[in-house]
PDB file of C-alpha atoms and ligand atoms in Angstrom:
ATOM      1  CA  MET A 144       0.000   0.000   0.000  1.00  0.00           C
ATOM      2  CA  ILE A 145       1.070   3.561  -0.723  1.00  0.00           C
ATOM      3  CA  GLU A 146       0.014   6.207   1.757  1.00  0.00           C
ATOM      4  CA  PHE A 147       0.504   9.980   1.567  1.00  0.00           C
ATOM      5  CA  ILE A 148      -0.116  11.738   4.876  1.00  0.00           C
ATOM      6  CA  ASN A 149      -0.320  15.537   4.666  1.00  0.00           C
ATOM      7  CA  VAL A 150       2.390  15.580   2.032  1.00  0.00           C
ATOM      8  CA  GLU A 151       3.779  18.876   0.841  1.00  0.00           C
ATOM      9  CA  LYS A 152       6.472  19.416  -1.766  1.00  0.00           C
ATOM     10  CA  THR A 153       8.096  22.778  -2.313  1.00  0.00           C
ATOM     11  CA  TYR A 154      10.955  23.025  -4.790  1.00  0.00           C
ATOM     12  CA  PRO A 155      14.107  24.910  -3.759  1.00  0.00           C
ATOM     13  CA  ASN A 156      13.030  27.911  -5.867  1.00  0.00           C
ATOM     14  CA  GLY A 157       9.876  28.247  -3.745  1.00  0.00           C
ATOM     15  CA  THR A 158       7.383  26.624  -6.142  1.00  0.00           C
ATOM     16  CA  VAL A 159       4.782  24.751  -4.113  1.00  0.00           C
ATOM     17  CA  ALA A 160       4.122  21.693  -6.272  1.00  0.00           C
ATOM     18  CA  LEU A 161       2.072  19.621  -3.800  1.00  0.00           C
ATOM     19  CA  GLU A 162       0.026  20.618  -0.784  1.00  0.00           C
ATOM     20  CA  ASN A 163      -2.194  18.713   1.667  1.00  0.00           C
ATOM     21  CA  ILE A 164      -1.905  15.430  -0.173  1.00  0.00           C
ATOM     22  CA  ASN A 165      -3.684  12.606   1.653  1.00  0.00           C
ATOM     23  CA  LEU A 166      -4.032   9.410  -0.286  1.00  0.00           C
ATOM     24  CA  LYS A 167      -4.121   5.644   0.091  1.00  0.00           C
ATOM     25  CA  ILE A 168      -3.472   3.339  -2.841  1.00  0.00           C
ATOM     26  CA  GLU A 169      -3.976  -0.400  -2.272  1.00  0.00           C
ATOM     27  CA  GLN A 170      -1.899  -3.137  -3.863  1.00  0.00           C
ATOM     28  CA  GLY A 171      -3.139  -3.945  -7.359  1.00  0.00           C
ATOM     29  CA  GLU A 172      -4.930  -0.693  -8.136  1.00  0.00           C
ATOM     30  CA  PHE A 173      -4.675   0.969 -11.562  1.00  0.00           C
ATOM     31  CA  VAL A 174      -4.625   4.688 -10.849  1.00  0.00           C
ATOM     32  CA  ALA A 175      -4.434   7.508 -13.373  1.00  0.00           C
ATOM     33  CA  VAL A 176      -3.335  10.926 -12.177  1.00  0.00           C
ATOM     34  CA  ILE A 177      -4.826  13.607 -14.390  1.00  0.00           C
ATOM     35  CA  GLY A 178      -4.681  17.389 -14.514  1.00  0.00           C
ATOM     36  CA  LEU A 179      -3.335  20.292 -16.525  1.00  0.00           C
ATOM     37  CA  SER A 180       0.335  20.793 -17.259  1.00  0.00           C
ATOM     38  CA  GLY A 181       2.058  22.096 -14.127  1.00  0.00           C
ATOM     39  CA  ALA A 182      -0.643  20.743 -11.781  1.00  0.00           C
ATOM     40  CA  GLY A 183       1.819  18.539  -9.894  1.00  0.00           C
ATOM     41  CA  LYS A 184       1.178  15.108 -11.440  1.00  0.00           C
ATOM     42  CA  SER A 185       4.781  14.299 -12.177  1.00  0.00           C
ATOM     43  CA  THR A 186       5.942  15.528  -8.782  1.00  0.00           C
ATOM     44  CA  LEU A 187       3.321  13.355  -7.086  1.00  0.00           C
ATOM     45  CA  ILE A 188       4.497  10.253  -8.901  1.00  0.00           C
ATOM     46  CA  ARG A 189       8.185  10.976  -8.457  1.00  0.00           C
ATOM     47  CA  CYS A 190       7.883  11.367  -4.688  1.00  0.00           C
ATOM     48  CA  ILE A 191       6.734   7.736  -4.406  1.00  0.00           C
ATOM     49  CA  ASN A 192      10.130   6.277  -5.358  1.00  0.00           C
ATOM     50  CA  ARG A 193      11.982   9.238  -3.912  1.00  0.00           C
ATOM     51  CA  MET A 194      13.168  10.715  -7.146  1.00  0.00           C
ATOM     52  CA  HIS A 195      11.985  13.833  -5.302  1.00  0.00           C
ATOM     53  CA  ASP A 196      12.145  14.389  -1.541  1.00  0.00           C
ATOM     54  CA  ILE A 197       8.980  15.628   0.100  1.00  0.00           C
ATOM     55  CA  THR A 198       9.179  18.826   2.139  1.00  0.00           C
ATOM     56  CA  SER A 199       6.788  17.832   4.927  1.00  0.00           C
ATOM     57  CA  GLY A 200       4.310  15.128   5.841  1.00  0.00           C
ATOM     58  CA  GLN A 201       4.888  11.417   5.501  1.00  0.00           C
ATOM     59  CA  LEU A 202       4.957   8.957   2.637  1.00  0.00           C
ATOM     60  CA  VAL A 203       4.719   5.254   3.459  1.00  0.00           C
ATOM     61  CA  VAL A 204       5.176   2.530   0.822  1.00  0.00           C
ATOM     62  CA  ASP A 205       4.541  -1.083   1.892  1.00  0.00           C
ATOM     63  CA  GLY A 206       5.284  -0.163   5.490  1.00  0.00           C
ATOM     64  CA  VAL A 207       8.469   1.741   4.635  1.00  0.00           C
ATOM     65  CA  ASP A 208       8.698   5.389   5.668  1.00  0.00           C
ATOM     66  CA  VAL A 209      10.212   6.621   2.413  1.00  0.00           C
ATOM     67  CA  GLY A 210      11.621   9.836   3.857  1.00  0.00           C
ATOM     68  CA  LYS A 211      13.711   7.910   6.401  1.00  0.00           C
ATOM     69  CA  LEU A 212      15.627   5.830   3.836  1.00  0.00           C
ATOM     70  CA  LYS A 213      19.302   6.553   3.378  1.00  0.00           C
ATOM     71  CA  GLY A 214      21.899   5.851   0.652  1.00  0.00           C
ATOM     72  CA  LYS A 215      21.916   2.146  -0.147  1.00  0.00           C
ATOM     73  CA  GLN A 216      18.423   1.671   1.291  1.00  0.00           C
ATOM     74  CA  ILE A 217      17.044   4.117  -1.270  1.00  0.00           C
ATOM     75  CA  ARG A 218      18.540   2.137  -4.128  1.00  0.00           C
ATOM     76  CA  ARG A 219      17.233  -1.151  -2.782  1.00  0.00           C
ATOM     77  CA  PHE A 220      13.792   0.372  -2.263  1.00  0.00           C
ATOM     78  CA  ARG A 221      13.717   1.760  -5.812  1.00  0.00           C
ATOM     79  CA  ARG A 222      14.367  -1.660  -7.262  1.00  0.00           C
ATOM     80  CA  ARG A 223      10.946  -2.806  -6.062  1.00  0.00           C
ATOM     81  CA  ILE A 224       9.295   0.028  -7.946  1.00  0.00           C
ATOM     82  CA  GLY A 225       9.370   0.119 -11.722  1.00  0.00           C
ATOM     83  CA  MET A 226       9.600   3.485 -13.421  1.00  0.00           C
ATOM     84  CA  ILE A 227       8.483   4.207 -16.973  1.00  0.00           C
ATOM     85  CA  PHE A 228       9.149   7.532 -18.696  1.00  0.00           C
ATOM     86  CA  GLN A 229       7.709   9.341 -21.686  1.00  0.00           C
ATOM     87  CA  SER A 230      11.074   9.111 -23.425  1.00  0.00           C
ATOM     88  CA  PHE A 231      11.518   5.322 -22.769  1.00  0.00           C
ATOM     89  CA  ASN A 232      15.066   5.814 -21.365  1.00  0.00           C
ATOM     90  CA  LEU A 233      16.530   2.861 -23.240  1.00  0.00           C
ATOM     91  CA  VAL A 234      20.038   2.309 -24.540  1.00  0.00           C
ATOM     92  CA  THR A 235      19.095   2.536 -28.192  1.00  0.00           C
ATOM     93  CA  ARG A 236      22.335   1.277 -29.756  1.00  0.00           C
ATOM     94  CA  THR A 237      22.125  -2.181 -28.243  1.00  0.00           C
ATOM     95  CA  SER A 238      19.707  -5.095 -28.429  1.00  0.00           C
ATOM     96  CA  VAL A 239      16.317  -5.338 -26.801  1.00  0.00           C
ATOM     97  CA  ILE A 240      17.398  -8.208 -24.550  1.00  0.00           C
ATOM     98  CA  ASN A 241      20.466  -6.298 -23.365  1.00  0.00           C
ATOM     99  CA  ASN A 242      18.223  -3.459 -22.317  1.00  0.00           C
ATOM    100  CA  VAL A 243      16.205  -5.847 -20.172  1.00  0.00           C
ATOM    101  CA  LEU A 244      19.288  -7.580 -18.788  1.00  0.00           C
ATOM    102  CA  VAL A 245      20.818  -4.332 -17.549  1.00  0.00           C
ATOM    103  CA  SER A 246      18.008  -4.112 -15.004  1.00  0.00           C
ATOM    104  CA  PHE A 247      19.699  -6.985 -13.135  1.00  0.00           C
ATOM    105  CA  VAL A 248      22.901  -4.993 -12.665  1.00  0.00           C
ATOM    106  CA  PRO A 249      21.853  -1.335 -12.569  1.00  0.00           C
ATOM    107  CA  ASP A 250      25.081  -0.188 -10.939  1.00  0.00           C
ATOM    108  CA  LEU A 251      27.525  -1.629 -13.476  1.00  0.00           C
ATOM    109  CA  PRO A 252      29.046   0.613 -16.136  1.00  0.00           C
ATOM    110  CA  LEU A 253      27.645  -0.065 -19.568  1.00  0.00           C
ATOM    111  CA  TRP A 254      30.870  -1.484 -21.071  1.00  0.00           C
ATOM    112  CA  ARG A 255      30.928  -4.249 -18.465  1.00  0.00           C
ATOM    113  CA  LYS A 256      27.312  -5.098 -19.118  1.00  0.00           C
ATOM    114  CA  SER A 257      28.181  -5.864 -22.710  1.00  0.00           C
ATOM    115  CA  LEU A 258      30.643  -8.593 -21.712  1.00  0.00           C
ATOM    116  CA  GLY A 259      28.123 -11.414 -21.526  1.00  0.00           C
ATOM    117  CA  ILE A 260      28.162 -11.587 -17.737  1.00  0.00           C
ATOM    118  CA  PHE A 261      24.576 -12.755 -17.467  1.00  0.00           C
ATOM    119  CA  THR A 262      23.456 -16.175 -16.288  1.00  0.00           C
ATOM    120  CA  VAL A 263      21.115 -18.457 -18.206  1.00  0.00           C
ATOM    121  CA  GLU A 264      18.470 -17.841 -15.525  1.00  0.00           C
ATOM    122  CA  GLN A 265      18.713 -14.102 -16.060  1.00  0.00           C
ATOM    123  CA  LYS A 266      18.407 -14.532 -19.813  1.00  0.00           C
ATOM    124  CA  ILE A 267      15.328 -16.720 -19.399  1.00  0.00           C
ATOM    125  CA  LYS A 268      13.791 -14.165 -17.068  1.00  0.00           C
ATOM    126  CA  ALA A 269      14.481 -11.373 -19.561  1.00  0.00           C
ATOM    127  CA  LEU A 270      12.966 -13.354 -22.444  1.00  0.00           C
ATOM    128  CA  ASP A 271       9.959 -14.181 -20.294  1.00  0.00           C
ATOM    129  CA  ALA A 272       9.400 -10.470 -19.598  1.00  0.00           C
ATOM    130  CA  LEU A 273       9.600  -9.711 -23.327  1.00  0.00           C
ATOM    131  CA  ASP A 274       7.099 -12.483 -23.994  1.00  0.00           C
ATOM    132  CA  LYS A 275       4.643 -10.958 -21.493  1.00  0.00           C
ATOM    133  CA  VAL A 276       4.515  -7.723 -23.480  1.00  0.00           C
ATOM    134  CA  GLY A 277       4.399  -9.473 -26.853  1.00  0.00           C
ATOM    135  CA  ILE A 278       7.817  -8.591 -28.252  1.00  0.00           C
ATOM    136  CA  LEU A 279       9.754 -11.802 -27.742  1.00  0.00           C
ATOM    137  CA  ASP A 280      10.453 -11.932 -31.477  1.00  0.00           C
ATOM    138  CA  LYS A 281      12.329  -8.605 -31.191  1.00  0.00           C
ATOM    139  CA  ALA A 282      14.740  -9.782 -28.482  1.00  0.00           C
ATOM    140  CA  TYR A 283      17.892  -9.664 -30.620  1.00  0.00           C
ATOM    141  CA  ILE A 284      17.034  -6.565 -32.617  1.00  0.00           C
ATOM    142  CA  ARG A 285      18.620  -3.198 -31.815  1.00  0.00           C
ATOM    143  CA  VAL A 286      16.299  -0.847 -29.967  1.00  0.00           C
ATOM    144  CA  ASP A 287      16.750   1.942 -32.514  1.00  0.00           C
ATOM    145  CA  GLN A 288      15.140  -0.327 -35.146  1.00  0.00           C
ATOM    146  CA  LEU A 289      11.857  -0.431 -33.198  1.00  0.00           C
ATOM    147  CA  SER A 290       8.820   1.826 -33.286  1.00  0.00           C
ATOM    148  CA  GLY A 291       8.007   4.063 -30.321  1.00  0.00           C
ATOM    149  CA  GLY A 292       5.310   1.709 -29.081  1.00  0.00           C
ATOM    150  CA  GLN A 293       7.653  -1.265 -29.255  1.00  0.00           C
ATOM    151  CA  GLN A 294      10.297   0.721 -27.376  1.00  0.00           C
ATOM    152  CA  GLN A 295       7.835   1.529 -24.610  1.00  0.00           C
ATOM    153  CA  ARG A 296       7.060  -2.180 -24.323  1.00  0.00           C
ATOM    154  CA  VAL A 297      10.782  -2.899 -23.976  1.00  0.00           C
ATOM    155  CA  ALA A 298      10.836  -0.386 -21.120  1.00  0.00           C
ATOM    156  CA  LEU A 299       7.879  -2.178 -19.558  1.00  0.00           C
ATOM    157  CA  ALA A 300       9.610  -5.558 -19.942  1.00  0.00           C
ATOM    158  CA  ARG A 301      12.775  -4.162 -18.341  1.00  0.00           C
ATOM    159  CA  THR A 302      10.676  -3.084 -15.386  1.00  0.00           C
ATOM    160  CA  LEU A 303       8.875  -6.443 -15.150  1.00  0.00           C
ATOM    161  CA  ALA A 304      12.184  -8.288 -14.981  1.00  0.00           C
ATOM    162  CA  GLN A 305      12.724  -6.625 -11.584  1.00  0.00           C
ATOM    163  CA  ASN A 306       9.511  -8.220 -10.197  1.00  0.00           C
ATOM    164  CA  PRO A 307       8.151  -4.887  -9.024  1.00  0.00           C
ATOM    165  CA  ASP A 308       5.129  -4.495  -6.719  1.00  0.00           C
ATOM    166  CA  ILE A 309       4.462  -1.073  -8.177  1.00  0.00           C
ATOM    167  CA  ILE A 310       4.986   0.521 -11.585  1.00  0.00           C
ATOM    168  CA  LEU A 311       5.090   4.305 -11.816  1.00  0.00           C
ATOM    169  CA  ALA A 312       4.572   5.671 -15.304  1.00  0.00           C
ATOM    170  CA  ASP A 313       5.211   9.339 -16.047  1.00  0.00           C
ATOM    171  CA  GLU A 314       3.341  10.225 -19.257  1.00  0.00           C
ATOM    172  CA  PRO A 315       4.087   6.837 -20.885  1.00  0.00           C
ATOM    173  CA  ILE A 316       2.049   7.459 -24.024  1.00  0.00           C
ATOM    174  CA  ALA A 317       2.663  11.188 -24.490  1.00  0.00           C
ATOM    175  CA  SER A 318       4.946  10.670 -27.471  1.00  0.00           C
ATOM    176  CA  LEU A 319       2.932   7.871 -29.113  1.00  0.00           C
ATOM    177  CA  ASP A 320       0.167   8.001 -31.713  1.00  0.00           C
ATOM    178  CA  PRO A 321      -3.371   7.015 -30.622  1.00  0.00           C
ATOM    179  CA  VAL A 322      -3.283   3.483 -32.033  1.00  0.00           C
ATOM    180  CA  THR A 323       0.093   2.669 -30.508  1.00  0.00           C
ATOM    181  CA  SER A 324      -0.982   4.285 -27.248  1.00  0.00           C
ATOM    182  CA  LYS A 325      -3.802   1.772 -26.960  1.00  0.00           C
ATOM    183  CA  LEU A 326      -1.463  -1.178 -27.471  1.00  0.00           C
ATOM    184  CA  VAL A 327       0.832   0.115 -24.753  1.00  0.00           C
ATOM    185  CA  MET A 328      -2.096   0.797 -22.412  1.00  0.00           C
ATOM    186  CA  ASP A 329      -3.373  -2.741 -23.065  1.00  0.00           C
ATOM    187  CA  ASP A 330      -0.012  -4.022 -21.832  1.00  0.00           C
ATOM    188  CA  PHE A 331      -0.184  -1.925 -18.672  1.00  0.00           C
ATOM    189  CA  LYS A 332      -3.682  -3.233 -18.038  1.00  0.00           C
ATOM    190  CA  LYS A 333      -2.589  -6.825 -18.588  1.00  0.00           C
ATOM    191  CA  VAL A 334       0.358  -6.474 -16.228  1.00  0.00           C
ATOM    192  CA  ASN A 335      -1.896  -4.849 -13.636  1.00  0.00           C
ATOM    193  CA  LYS A 336      -4.634  -7.492 -13.791  1.00  0.00           C
ATOM    194  CA  GLU A 337      -2.596 -10.645 -14.354  1.00  0.00           C
ATOM    195  CA  MET A 338       0.325  -9.905 -12.060  1.00  0.00           C
ATOM    196  CA  ASN A 339      -1.472  -7.728  -9.493  1.00  0.00           C
ATOM    197  CA  ILE A 340       1.155  -5.006  -9.898  1.00  0.00           C
ATOM    198  CA  SER A 341      -0.077  -1.554  -8.845  1.00  0.00           C
ATOM    199  CA  VAL A 342       0.075   0.923 -11.709  1.00  0.00           C
ATOM    200  CA  ILE A 343       0.170   4.639 -10.993  1.00  0.00           C
ATOM    201  CA  MET A 344       0.213   6.620 -14.172  1.00  0.00           C
ATOM    202  CA  ASN A 345       0.438  10.300 -14.904  1.00  0.00           C
ATOM    203  CA  ILE A 346      -1.458  10.960 -18.098  1.00  0.00           C
ATOM    204  CA  HIS A 347      -2.899  14.005 -19.798  1.00  0.00           C
ATOM    205  CA  HIS A 348      -5.200  12.153 -22.205  1.00  0.00           C
ATOM    206  CA  VAL A 349      -8.313  12.130 -20.031  1.00  0.00           C
ATOM    207  CA  GLU A 350     -10.276   9.804 -22.344  1.00  0.00           C
ATOM    208  CA  VAL A 351      -7.525   7.193 -22.217  1.00  0.00           C
ATOM    209  CA  ALA A 352      -7.307   7.511 -18.427  1.00  0.00           C
ATOM    210  CA  LEU A 353     -11.057   6.966 -18.114  1.00  0.00           C
ATOM    211  CA  GLU A 354     -10.959   3.959 -20.394  1.00  0.00           C
ATOM    212  CA  TYR A 355      -8.135   2.108 -18.669  1.00  0.00           C
ATOM    213  CA  ALA A 356      -7.800   3.183 -15.050  1.00  0.00           C
ATOM    214  CA  ASP A 357      -9.991   1.918 -12.208  1.00  0.00           C
ATOM    215  CA  ARG A 358      -9.401   5.032 -10.200  1.00  0.00           C
ATOM    216  CA  ILE A 359      -8.795   8.638 -11.205  1.00  0.00           C
ATOM    217  CA  ILE A 360      -6.968  11.193  -9.119  1.00  0.00           C
ATOM    218  CA  GLY A 361      -7.455  14.726 -10.374  1.00  0.00           C
ATOM    219  CA  VAL A 362      -4.799  17.263  -9.409  1.00  0.00           C
ATOM    220  CA  ARG A 363      -5.071  21.018  -9.728  1.00  0.00           C
ATOM    221  CA  LYS A 364      -2.478  23.523  -8.482  1.00  0.00           C
ATOM    222  CA  GLY A 365      -0.840  20.944  -6.261  1.00  0.00           C
ATOM    223  CA  GLU A 366      -3.989  19.694  -4.590  1.00  0.00           C
ATOM    224  CA  ILE A 367      -6.243  16.710  -5.121  1.00  0.00           C
ATOM    225  CA  VAL A 368      -9.576  17.895  -6.500  1.00  0.00           C
ATOM    226  CA  PHE A 369     -11.044  14.518  -7.411  1.00  0.00           C
ATOM    227  CA  ASP A 370     -10.433  10.977  -6.239  1.00  0.00           C
ATOM    228  CA  GLY A 371     -12.755   8.211  -7.301  1.00  0.00           C
ATOM    229  CA  GLU A 372     -13.914   5.717  -9.878  1.00  0.00           C
ATOM    230  CA  ALA A 373     -13.369   6.606 -13.495  1.00  0.00           C
ATOM    231  CA  ALA A 374     -17.123   6.386 -14.130  1.00  0.00           C
ATOM    232  CA  LEU A 375     -17.776   9.242 -11.687  1.00  0.00           C
ATOM    233  CA  VAL A 376     -15.467  11.787 -13.298  1.00  0.00           C
ATOM    234  CA  THR A 377     -17.293  14.962 -14.300  1.00  0.00           C
ATOM    235  CA  GLN A 378     -16.574  17.497 -17.018  1.00  0.00           C
ATOM    236  CA  GLU A 379     -15.012  20.018 -14.643  1.00  0.00           C
ATOM    237  CA  LEU A 380     -11.689  18.188 -14.585  1.00  0.00           C
TER     238      LEU A 380
HETATM  239  P1  LIG B 632       2.759  18.197 -14.102  1.00  0.00           P
HETATM  240  O1  LIG B 632       3.411  16.872 -14.072  1.00  0.00           O
HETATM  241  O2  LIG B 632       1.320  18.155 -13.657  1.00  0.00           O
HETATM  242  O3  LIG B 632       2.919  18.916 -15.394  1.00  0.00           O
HETATM  243  P2  LIG B 632       4.895  18.971 -12.316  1.00  0.00           P
HETATM  244  O4  LIG B 632       4.800  18.065 -11.151  1.00  0.00           O
HETATM  245  O5  LIG B 632       5.913  18.707 -13.346  1.00  0.00           O
HETATM  246  O6  LIG B 632       3.454  19.110 -12.969  1.00  0.00           O
HETATM  247  O7  LIG B 632       5.122  20.457 -11.788  1.00  0.00           O
HETATM  248  C1  LIG B 632       4.354  21.033 -10.741  1.00  0.00           C
HETATM  249  C2  LIG B 632       4.865  22.435 -10.508  1.00  0.00           C
HETATM  250  O8  LIG B 632       6.184  22.372  -9.987  1.00  0.00           O
HETATM  251  C3  LIG B 632       4.946  23.287 -11.761  1.00  0.00           C
HETATM  252  O9  LIG B 632       4.686  24.614 -11.380  1.00  0.00           O
HETATM  253  C4  LIG B 632       6.398  23.113 -12.199  1.00  0.00           C
HETATM  254  O10 LIG B 632       6.853  24.230 -12.937  1.00  0.00           O
HETATM  255  C5  LIG B 632       7.102  23.030 -10.859  1.00  0.00           C
HETATM  256  N1  LIG B 632       8.343  22.225 -10.910  1.00  0.00           N
HETATM  257  C6  LIG B 632       8.465  20.947 -11.362  1.00  0.00           C
HETATM  258  N2  LIG B 632       9.734  20.532 -11.223  1.00  0.00           N
HETATM  259  C7  LIG B 632      10.418  21.559 -10.653  1.00  0.00           C
HETATM  260  C8  LIG B 632      11.766  21.760 -10.251  1.00  0.00           C
HETATM  261  N3  LIG B 632      12.676  20.807 -10.389  1.00  0.00           N
HETATM  262  N4  LIG B 632      12.089  22.948  -9.697  1.00  0.00           N
HETATM  263  C9  LIG B 632      11.180  23.913  -9.548  1.00  0.00           C
HETATM  264  N5  LIG B 632       9.885  23.806  -9.893  1.00  0.00           N
HETATM  265  C10 LIG B 632       9.513  22.639 -10.455  1.00  0.00           C
HETATM  266  P1  LIG B 633       6.997  17.396 -18.618  1.00  0.00           P
HETATM  267  O1  LIG B 633       5.995  18.351 -19.208  1.00  0.00           O
HETATM  268  O2  LIG B 633       7.401  16.291 -19.530  1.00  0.00           O
HETATM  269  O3  LIG B 633       6.626  16.944 -17.217  1.00  0.00           O
HETATM  270  P2  LIG B 633       8.561  19.534 -17.654  1.00  0.00           P
HETATM  271  O4  LIG B 633       8.979  20.579 -18.627  1.00  0.00           O
HETATM  272  O5  LIG B 633       7.442  19.785 -16.713  1.00  0.00           O
HETATM  273  O6  LIG B 633       8.345  18.202 -18.468  1.00  0.00           O
HETATM  274  O7  LIG B 633       9.805  19.129 -16.754  1.00  0.00           O
HETATM  275  C1  LIG B 633      11.003  18.657 -17.287  1.00  0.00           C
HETATM  276  C2  LIG B 633      12.018  18.592 -16.154  1.00  0.00           C
HETATM  277  O8  LIG B 633      12.276  19.904 -15.646  1.00  0.00           O
HETATM  278  C3  LIG B 633      11.513  17.779 -14.974  1.00  0.00           C
HETATM  279  O9  LIG B 633      12.581  17.019 -14.468  1.00  0.00           O
HETATM  280  C4  LIG B 633      11.050  18.796 -13.953  1.00  0.00           C
HETATM  281  O10 LIG B 633      11.256  18.325 -12.623  1.00  0.00           O
HETATM  282  C5  LIG B 633      11.921  19.997 -14.270  1.00  0.00           C
HETATM  283  N1  LIG B 633      11.182  21.254 -14.110  1.00  0.00           N
HETATM  284  C6  LIG B 633       9.901  21.499 -14.478  1.00  0.00           C
HETATM  285  N2  LIG B 633       9.530  22.749 -14.158  1.00  0.00           N
HETATM  286  C7  LIG B 633      10.628  23.309 -13.585  1.00  0.00           C
HETATM  287  C8  LIG B 633      10.890  24.604 -13.043  1.00  0.00           C
HETATM  288  N3  LIG B 633       9.972  25.553 -12.988  1.00  0.00           N
HETATM  289  N4  LIG B 633      12.109  24.850 -12.566  1.00  0.00           N
HETATM  290  C9  LIG B 633      13.044  23.888 -12.607  1.00  0.00           C
HETATM  291  N5  LIG B 633      12.847  22.656 -13.087  1.00  0.00           N
HETATM  292  C10 LIG B 633      11.665  22.366 -13.572  1.00  0.00           C
END
């Protein structure tokens, strides 16, 4: 479970990005965070894995007080939470499977990762993750030969290989066309339902959010203005 208790986030330049955030997200939920640009969606998501530190309040993830983690503990904690970005964040000049394999050794420099240091078990796990998102046949193709949608699925597979409890996705379909967006959203939905992984997604396409998410959190000027089932969302958001 993820719990925000009176969370506030003020950036060093004085911008108040989040205020009075109180929120509980249970394991296995599919949550879409919606709102205008600058509302605080990305900040909200990035506090969960401590890419951003909160300024006050408390954030608890699966019983862990996130603000109290230090150094190595932060890295270990982050490995249980997958993160997906708008820009995929892949190493485009190497193969799909290598991109998934690097998730097993995130701290190694890239040149060492290319030395074939992976075990058969790790390779099987990586191929299995690619199979789950329907791109097993692309395993040995270079990432820069793939379409945007395929690249986002590689990013999802890389995350799955870590066995995460939670996947955070910051505008995962913002750079994809509508048809491809649906394919990628179908994969998120599948992962959420079949593997009971919580998905918390920041998305500005409201229609897509309503179609896929079970729960919508509307953010405006750093505060939550709506929290409920997708079916109950009104025009005002
Ligand atoms: P959204 O994801 O809804 O577009 P963000 O969470 O990115 O919103 O931003 C919320 C507010 O915080 C905005 O006013 C934005 O300009 C500001 N902001 C975001 N990141 C930083 C930062 N690193 N430093 C200062 N202000 C920031
Ligand atoms: P996006 O629209 O994709 O969320 P942004 O332009 O909001 O991208 O933010 C890009 C990066 O710049 C983010 O890492 C964010 O934290 C940072 N950022 C956003 N607004 C500000 C700001 N006002 N001052 C400093 N950094 C910011």
